[in-house]
CSV table of C-alpha atoms in Angstrom, one decimal:
chain,number,residue,atom,x,y,z
A,1,UNK,CA,87.1,24.7,241.9
A,2,UNK,CA,86.5,21.6,239.7
A,3,UNK,CA,83.0,21.1,241.5
A,4,UNK,CA,82.0,24.8,241.0
A,5,UNK,CA,83.1,24.6,237.3
A,6,UNK,CA,81.1,21.3,236.7
A,7,UNK,CA,77.9,22.8,238.4
A,8,UNK,CA,78.2,26.2,236.6
A,9,UNK,CA,78.5,24.0,233.3
A,10,UNK,CA,75.5,21.8,234.0
A,11,UNK,CA,73.4,24.9,234.9
A,12,UNK,CA,74.3,26.5,231.6
A,13,UNK,CA,73.4,23.5,229.8
A,14,UNK,CA,69.9,23.1,231.5
A,15,UNK,CA,69.5,26.9,230.9
A,16,UNK,CA,70.2,26.3,227.2
A,17,UNK,CA,67.9,23.4,227.0
A,18,UNK,CA,65.1,25.3,228.6
A,19,UNK,CA,65.6,28.4,226.5
A,20,UNK,CA,65.7,26.0,223.1
A,21,UNK,CA,68.9,27.7,222.3
A,22,UNK,CA,71.0,24.6,221.0
A,23,UNK,CA,74.5,25.2,219.7
A,24,UNK,CA,75.2,23.6,216.3
A,25,UNK,CA,78.4,23.0,214.7
A,26,UNK,CA,77.8,24.7,211.1
A,27,UNK,CA,81.1,23.2,209.8
A,28,UNK,CA,82.3,26.5,208.7
A,29,UNK,CA,86.1,25.5,208.6
A,30,UNK,CA,88.0,26.5,205.6
A,31,UNK,CA,88.8,23.0,204.8
A,32,UNK,CA,85.3,22.0,204.6
A,33,UNK,CA,84.4,24.6,202.1
A,34,UNK,CA,83.9,21.6,199.4
A,35,UNK,CA,82.6,18.9,201.6
A,36,UNK,CA,79.2,17.9,200.7
A,37,UNK,CA,76.9,15.7,203.0
A,38,UNK,CA,74.4,13.9,201.0
A,39,UNK,CA,71.0,13.2,203.1
A,40,UNK,CA,69.0,10.5,201.7
A,41,UNK,CA,65.8,9.5,203.2
A,42,UNK,CA,64.3,6.3,202.4
A,43,UNK,CA,61.1,4.4,203.3
A,44,UNK,CA,60.2,0.8,201.8
A,45,UNK,CA,62.3,1.9,198.7
A,46,UNK,CA,64.5,-1.2,198.2
A,47,UNK,CA,63.8,-1.5,194.7
A,48,UNK,CA,65.3,1.9,193.9
A,49,UNK,CA,68.6,1.7,196.1
A,50,UNK,CA,70.6,0.1,193.3
A,51,UNK,CA,70.0,2.8,190.9
A,52,UNK,CA,70.4,5.6,193.7
A,53,UNK,CA,73.8,4.3,194.5
A,54,UNK,CA,74.8,3.9,190.9
A,55,UNK,CA,73.8,7.7,190.2
A,56,UNK,CA,76.1,8.7,193.1
A,57,UNK,CA,78.9,6.5,192.0
A,58,UNK,CA,78.9,7.9,188.4
A,59,UNK,CA,78.0,11.6,189.4
A,60,UNK,CA,81.6,12.9,189.4
A,61,UNK,CA,83.2,16.1,190.6
A,62,UNK,CA,86.2,16.6,192.8
A,63,UNK,CA,84.4,17.6,195.9
A,64,UNK,CA,84.7,15.5,199.2
A,65,UNK,CA,81.5,13.9,200.1
A,66,UNK,CA,79.9,11.5,202.9
A,67,UNK,CA,76.4,9.9,202.5
A,68,UNK,CA,73.9,9.8,205.5
A,69,UNK,CA,70.9,7.4,205.0
A,70,UNK,CA,68.0,7.7,207.1
A,71,UNK,CA,65.9,4.5,206.9
A,72,UNK,CA,62.6,5.7,208.0
A,73,UNK,CA,61.2,2.6,209.4
A,74,UNK,CA,61.4,0.5,206.3
A,75,UNK,CA,59.9,-3.0,206.2
A,76,UNK,CA,61.5,-4.1,202.8
A,77,UNK,CA,65.4,-4.7,203.9
A,78,UNK,CA,66.3,-1.2,202.3
A,79,UNK,CA,69.2,-0.7,204.9
A,80,UNK,CA,70.5,-4.2,204.2
A,81,UNK,CA,70.9,-3.3,200.4
A,82,UNK,CA,72.5,0.0,201.3
A,83,UNK,CA,75.0,-1.8,203.6
A,84,UNK,CA,75.8,-4.2,200.9
A,85,UNK,CA,76.5,-1.5,198.3
A,86,UNK,CA,78.0,1.1,200.4
A,87,UNK,CA,81.6,0.1,199.7
A,88,UNK,CA,81.0,1.2,195.9
A,89,UNK,CA,80.4,4.9,197.1
A,90,UNK,CA,83.2,7.6,196.7
A,91,UNK,CA,82.6,8.5,200.6
A,92,UNK,CA,81.6,7.1,203.8
A,93,UNK,CA,78.1,6.0,204.3
A,94,UNK,CA,76.5,6.5,207.7
A,95,UNK,CA,73.3,4.4,208.0
A,96,UNK,CA,70.4,5.4,210.6
A,97,UNK,CA,67.4,2.8,211.0
A,98,UNK,CA,64.6,3.5,213.3
A,99,UNK,CA,60.8,3.7,213.6
A,100,UNK,CA,58.7,5.8,211.0
A,101,UNK,CA,58.8,9.3,211.9
A,102,UNK,CA,58.5,11.0,208.5
A,103,UNK,CA,60.8,12.6,205.8
A,104,UNK,CA,60.8,15.9,207.4
A,105,UNK,CA,62.0,14.7,210.7
A,106,UNK,CA,64.5,12.3,209.1
A,107,UNK,CA,66.0,15.1,207.1
A,108,UNK,CA,66.4,17.4,210.2
A,109,UNK,CA,67.9,14.3,212.1
A,110,UNK,CA,70.5,13.7,209.3
A,111,UNK,CA,71.5,17.4,208.9
A,112,UNK,CA,72.4,17.7,212.6
A,113,UNK,CA,74.8,14.6,212.0
A,114,UNK,CA,76.3,16.2,208.9
A,115,UNK,CA,80.1,16.9,209.0
A,116,UNK,CA,80.0,18.7,205.6
A,117,UNK,CA,79.8,22.4,205.0
A,118,UNK,CA,77.1,21.9,202.3
A,119,UNK,CA,74.0,19.7,202.4
A,120,UNK,CA,72.7,17.9,199.2
A,121,UNK,CA,69.2,16.6,199.9
A,122,UNK,CA,68.0,13.4,198.1
A,123,UNK,CA,64.7,11.4,198.2
A,124,UNK,CA,65.1,7.5,198.6
A,125,UNK,CA,64.0,7.1,194.8
A,126,UNK,CA,65.5,10.2,193.0
A,127,UNK,CA,68.7,9.9,191.0
A,128,UNK,CA,71.3,12.7,190.9
A,129,UNK,CA,72.7,13.7,187.5
A,130,UNK,CA,76.0,13.9,186.1
A,131,UNK,CA,78.2,16.6,187.9
A,132,UNK,CA,75.0,18.2,189.4
A,133,UNK,CA,76.6,18.8,192.8
A,134,UNK,CA,79.8,20.0,191.1
A,135,UNK,CA,77.8,22.6,189.0
A,136,UNK,CA,75.7,23.8,192.2
A,137,UNK,CA,79.1,24.2,194.1
A,138,UNK,CA,80.7,26.1,191.4
A,139,UNK,CA,77.8,28.5,191.1
A,140,UNK,CA,77.7,28.9,195.1
A,141,UNK,CA,81.3,29.9,195.1
A,142,UNK,CA,80.9,32.1,192.0
A,143,UNK,CA,77.9,34.2,193.3
A,144,UNK,CA,78.8,33.9,196.9
A,145,UNK,CA,75.4,32.4,198.0
A,146,UNK,CA,74.7,29.5,200.3
A,147,UNK,CA,71.7,28.3,198.4
A,148,UNK,CA,71.5,26.8,194.9
A,149,UNK,CA,68.8,24.9,193.4
A,150,UNK,CA,68.0,23.3,190.1
A,151,UNK,CA,65.3,21.4,188.2
A,152,UNK,CA,64.0,17.7,188.6
A,153,UNK,CA,62.6,15.8,185.9
A,154,UNK,CA,60.9,12.4,185.1
A,155,UNK,CA,61.6,12.0,181.4
A,156,UNK,CA,65.1,11.0,179.8
A,157,UNK,CA,67.2,14.1,179.6
A,158,UNK,CA,70.6,14.9,178.2
A,159,UNK,CA,72.3,15.0,181.6
A,160,UNK,CA,76.0,15.6,180.1
A,161,UNK,CA,74.8,19.0,178.8
A,162,UNK,CA,77.6,21.2,180.2
A,163,UNK,CA,75.6,24.7,179.4
A,164,UNK,CA,75.2,26.6,182.6
A,165,UNK,CA,72.0,28.6,182.5
A,166,UNK,CA,71.5,30.2,185.8
A,167,UNK,CA,69.8,33.0,187.5
A,168,UNK,CA,70.6,34.9,190.8
A,169,UNK,CA,67.1,35.3,192.4
A,170,UNK,CA,66.5,37.8,195.3
A,171,UNK,CA,64.7,36.8,198.3
A,172,UNK,CA,61.5,38.5,197.0
A,173,UNK,CA,61.8,36.8,193.5
A,174,UNK,CA,62.2,33.5,195.2
A,175,UNK,CA,59.3,33.9,197.6
A,176,UNK,CA,57.0,34.9,194.7
A,177,UNK,CA,57.8,31.9,192.9
A,178,UNK,CA,57.4,29.4,195.6
A,179,UNK,CA,54.1,31.0,196.8
A,180,UNK,CA,52.7,30.7,193.2
A,181,UNK,CA,53.6,27.1,193.0
A,182,UNK,CA,56.3,24.6,194.0
A,183,UNK,CA,58.0,23.8,190.9
A,184,UNK,CA,61.0,22.0,192.4
A,185,UNK,CA,61.6,19.3,195.1
A,186,UNK,CA,64.1,19.0,198.0
A,187,UNK,CA,66.3,16.7,195.7
A,188,UNK,CA,67.2,19.8,193.6
A,189,UNK,CA,68.7,21.6,196.6
A,190,UNK,CA,72.3,22.3,197.6
A,191,UNK,CA,72.4,24.5,200.8
A,192,UNK,CA,74.8,25.2,203.5
A,193,UNK,CA,74.3,23.5,206.7
A,194,UNK,CA,74.4,26.9,208.4
A,195,UNK,CA,71.7,28.2,206.3
A,196,UNK,CA,69.5,25.3,206.6
A,197,UNK,CA,69.6,25.3,210.4
A,198,UNK,CA,69.1,29.0,210.7
A,199,UNK,CA,66.3,29.0,208.2
A,200,UNK,CA,64.4,26.5,210.3
A,201,UNK,CA,64.9,23.4,208.1
A,202,UNK,CA,61.8,21.0,207.5
A,203,UNK,CA,58.6,21.5,209.5
A,204,UNK,CA,58.3,18.0,211.0
A,205,UNK,CA,54.6,18.0,210.9
A,206,UNK,CA,54.7,18.1,206.9
A,207,UNK,CA,54.9,14.7,205.2
A,208,UNK,CA,56.5,16.6,202.2
A,209,UNK,CA,59.2,19.0,203.1
A,210,UNK,CA,59.4,20.6,199.8
A,211,UNK,CA,57.5,23.9,199.7
A,212,UNK,CA,57.9,24.8,203.5
A,213,UNK,CA,61.7,24.4,203.0
A,214,UNK,CA,61.8,26.5,200.0
A,215,UNK,CA,59.9,29.1,201.3
A,216,UNK,CA,62.0,29.2,204.6
A,217,UNK,CA,65.3,29.0,202.6
A,218,UNK,CA,64.2,31.9,200.6
A,219,UNK,CA,62.9,33.9,203.5
A,220,UNK,CA,66.4,34.2,204.6
A,221,UNK,CA,67.8,35.6,201.4
A,222,UNK,CA,68.9,35.2,198.0
A,223,UNK,CA,69.7,32.0,195.9
A,224,UNK,CA,70.9,30.9,192.4
A,225,UNK,CA,68.6,29.0,190.3
A,226,UNK,CA,70.3,26.6,188.0
A,227,UNK,CA,68.3,26.0,184.9
A,228,UNK,CA,69.4,22.5,184.4
A,229,UNK,CA,68.2,19.1,185.5
A,230,UNK,CA,70.1,18.3,188.8
A,231,UNK,CA,67.9,15.1,190.0
A,232,UNK,CA,65.7,12.8,188.1
A,233,UNK,CA,62.5,11.0,189.3
A,234,UNK,CA,62.2,7.2,188.7
A,235,UNK,CA,60.7,6.4,185.4
A,236,UNK,CA,58.0,4.5,187.2
A,237,UNK,CA,56.8,7.0,189.9
A,238,UNK,CA,56.5,5.5,193.3
A,239,UNK,CA,53.2,5.0,194.6
A,240,UNK,CA,54.3,6.4,198.2
A,241,UNK,CA,55.1,9.9,196.6
A,242,UNK,CA,52.8,12.4,198.1
A,243,UNK,CA,52.0,13.7,194.8
A,244,UNK,CA,50.1,10.7,194.0
A,245,UNK,CA,47.9,11.3,197.2
A,246,UNK,CA,46.0,14.5,195.8
A,247,UNK,CA,43.9,15.4,198.8
A,248,UNK,CA,46.7,15.3,201.4
A,249,UNK,CA,49.1,16.8,199.0
A,250,UNK,CA,47.0,19.9,198.2
A,251,UNK,CA,46.1,20.1,201.8
A,252,UNK,CA,49.7,20.4,202.6
A,253,UNK,CA,50.3,23.0,199.8
A,254,UNK,CA,47.7,25.3,201.5
A,255,UNK,CA,49.0,24.6,204.9
A,256,UNK,CA,52.5,25.4,203.6
A,257,UNK,CA,51.2,29.0,202.7
A,258,UNK,CA,49.5,29.4,206.0
A,259,UNK,CA,52.9,28.3,207.7
A,260,UNK,CA,54.7,31.1,205.8
A,261,UNK,CA,52.2,33.8,206.7
A,262,UNK,CA,52.4,32.7,210.4
A,263,UNK,CA,56.3,32.5,210.7
A,264,UNK,CA,56.5,36.1,208.7
A,265,UNK,CA,53.8,38.3,209.9
A,266,UNK,CA,56.0,41.4,209.3
A,267,UNK,CA,56.9,40.2,205.6
A,268,UNK,CA,55.9,42.6,202.9
A,269,UNK,CA,52.1,42.8,202.5
A,270,UNK,CA,52.4,42.2,199.0
A,271,UNK,CA,53.7,38.6,199.6
A,272,UNK,CA,51.2,37.9,202.3
A,273,UNK,CA,48.5,38.9,200.0
A,274,UNK,CA,49.8,36.7,197.4
A,275,UNK,CA,50.0,33.7,199.7
A,276,UNK,CA,46.5,34.6,200.8
A,277,UNK,CA,44.9,34.8,197.5
A,278,UNK,CA,46.9,31.8,196.3
A,279,UNK,CA,45.8,29.6,199.2
A,280,UNK,CA,41.8,30.3,198.5
A,281,UNK,CA,42.4,30.1,194.5
A,282,UNK,CA,43.9,26.6,195.1
A,283,UNK,CA,41.1,25.5,197.4
A,284,UNK,CA,38.4,26.8,195.2
A,285,UNK,CA,40.0,25.1,192.1
A,286,UNK,CA,40.0,21.7,193.9
A,287,UNK,CA,36.7,22.3,195.5
A,288,UNK,CA,35.3,22.2,192.0
A,289,UNK,CA,37.6,19.2,190.6
A,290,UNK,CA,37.6,17.1,193.8
A,291,UNK,CA,34.2,17.8,195.5
A,292,UNK,CA,32.3,19.0,192.3
A,293,UNK,CA,31.0,22.0,193.9
A,294,UNK,CA,31.1,24.8,191.5
A,295,UNK,CA,29.1,27.4,193.5
A,296,UNK,CA,30.1,27.4,197.2
A,297,UNK,CA,31.1,29.4,200.2
A,298,UNK,CA,34.7,28.6,199.0
A,299,UNK,CA,34.0,30.4,195.7
A,300,UNK,CA,32.6,33.4,197.5
A,301,UNK,CA,35.6,33.8,199.8
A,302,UNK,CA,37.9,33.4,196.7
A,303,UNK,CA,36.2,36.1,195.1
A,304,UNK,CA,36.5,38.2,198.2
A,305,UNK,CA,40.1,37.7,198.2
A,306,UNK,CA,40.5,39.3,195.0
A,307,UNK,CA,39.1,42.6,196.3
A,308,UNK,CA,40.0,42.8,200.0
A,309,UNK,CA,42.6,41.4,202.5
A,310,UNK,CA,41.0,41.4,206.0
A,311,UNK,CA,43.1,41.3,209.3
A,312,UNK,CA,41.7,37.8,209.8
A,313,UNK,CA,43.2,36.4,206.5
A,314,UNK,CA,44.9,33.5,208.0
A,315,UNK,CA,41.5,32.3,209.6
A,316,UNK,CA,40.0,32.2,206.0
A,317,UNK,CA,43.0,30.3,204.7
A,318,UNK,CA,42.6,27.8,207.6
A,319,UNK,CA,39.0,27.6,206.8
A,320,UNK,CA,39.7,26.5,203.3
A,321,UNK,CA,41.4,23.3,204.4
A,322,UNK,CA,38.1,21.8,204.9
A,323,UNK,CA,37.9,21.4,201.1
A,324,UNK,CA,40.5,18.7,201.2
A,325,UNK,CA,39.4,16.8,204.3
A,326,UNK,CA,35.8,17.1,203.9
A,327,UNK,CA,35.4,17.8,207.6
A,328,UNK,CA,37.5,19.8,209.9
A,329,UNK,CA,40.5,22.1,209.1
A,330,UNK,CA,42.7,20.2,211.4
A,331,UNK,CA,44.8,17.4,210.0
A,332,UNK,CA,43.2,14.0,210.1
A,333,UNK,CA,45.1,11.6,212.0
A,334,UNK,CA,45.8,9.2,209.1
A,335,UNK,CA,47.5,12.4,207.6
A,336,UNK,CA,49.8,13.0,210.6
A,337,UNK,CA,53.6,12.1,210.3
A,338,UNK,CA,55.2,9.6,212.8
A,339,UNK,CA,56.8,12.4,214.7
A,340,UNK,CA,53.2,14.1,215.3
A,341,UNK,CA,51.8,10.7,216.2
A,342,UNK,CA,54.7,10.2,218.8
A,343,UNK,CA,54.3,13.9,219.9
A,344,UNK,CA,57.9,14.5,219.2
A,345,UNK,CA,57.6,16.8,216.1
A,346,UNK,CA,58.7,20.5,216.0
A,347,UNK,CA,58.2,23.2,213.9
A,348,UNK,CA,61.8,24.1,213.6
A,349,UNK,CA,65.2,22.2,213.7
A,350,UNK,CA,66.3,24.5,216.4
A,351,UNK,CA,63.7,23.0,218.9
């Protein structure tokens, strides 16, 4: 009997792996309803660790917390600094150090390890503001939502402002906002572990998880927008930030829209059309500013997009990627994530 049980169990595990149907623990127990797992991804950001730890120590709030730091192949002893300062944190720190695979891969990896009901994302040089997680948790419970996000700022702010200006956004409102632009980054997100995983998490082929993640989270439902700064960028912006690498960041912003259309072929035509037009508009704008080409094929298909949406609209979006690479639409090797280079990247956390 034991032999048969083991055989059946083994076969079910093999079948589950083959079907890519992995069972996750979403930490839905009632006792974990105020348990937050802070996911911190870092790569060569040793100089920012002290300020990050300090902001976490002084954040405040009565919620239970843990910290999961993924050192994504740093060569500057970032891990050592985290180990040294970890005892100051108001929660257990788990440190994972490995070769460079990218922030998106790291975020998915850490979420799988999380023991909290909630996930608070944080880039390795961003600082949480006073009681920001507390406010987002409060609104999540008040409005019965599993996704709350706020604002992020570079300049000095009054982080002790207690006013709660917020808006409940529908799925469609959120998608329209993040198709048009990506006015936030992942450090402004509080989301349940369940929703993060079921939404697909980060696409590990992207250097920056931001726009794809927001679009995926809104594709699964409503959210609360907190009109308050919940995270602060370093005053001296890190040179490793994707925003400082114009061609690659703009390439990914258009690719994120293609990704959205590919994953949601049955979404409202109005939203798909908005993504189509936005991608071609962005490519045309940067063709003028980066490549100094004012009259081009890209301008023609951009004007065409204003009048008509063809069945092959995604092909036209993909062709526009050449504006940023100056060559092929495919991602250049230098722009690939570590997980892509090692052929272990997946489009979803589930795979």
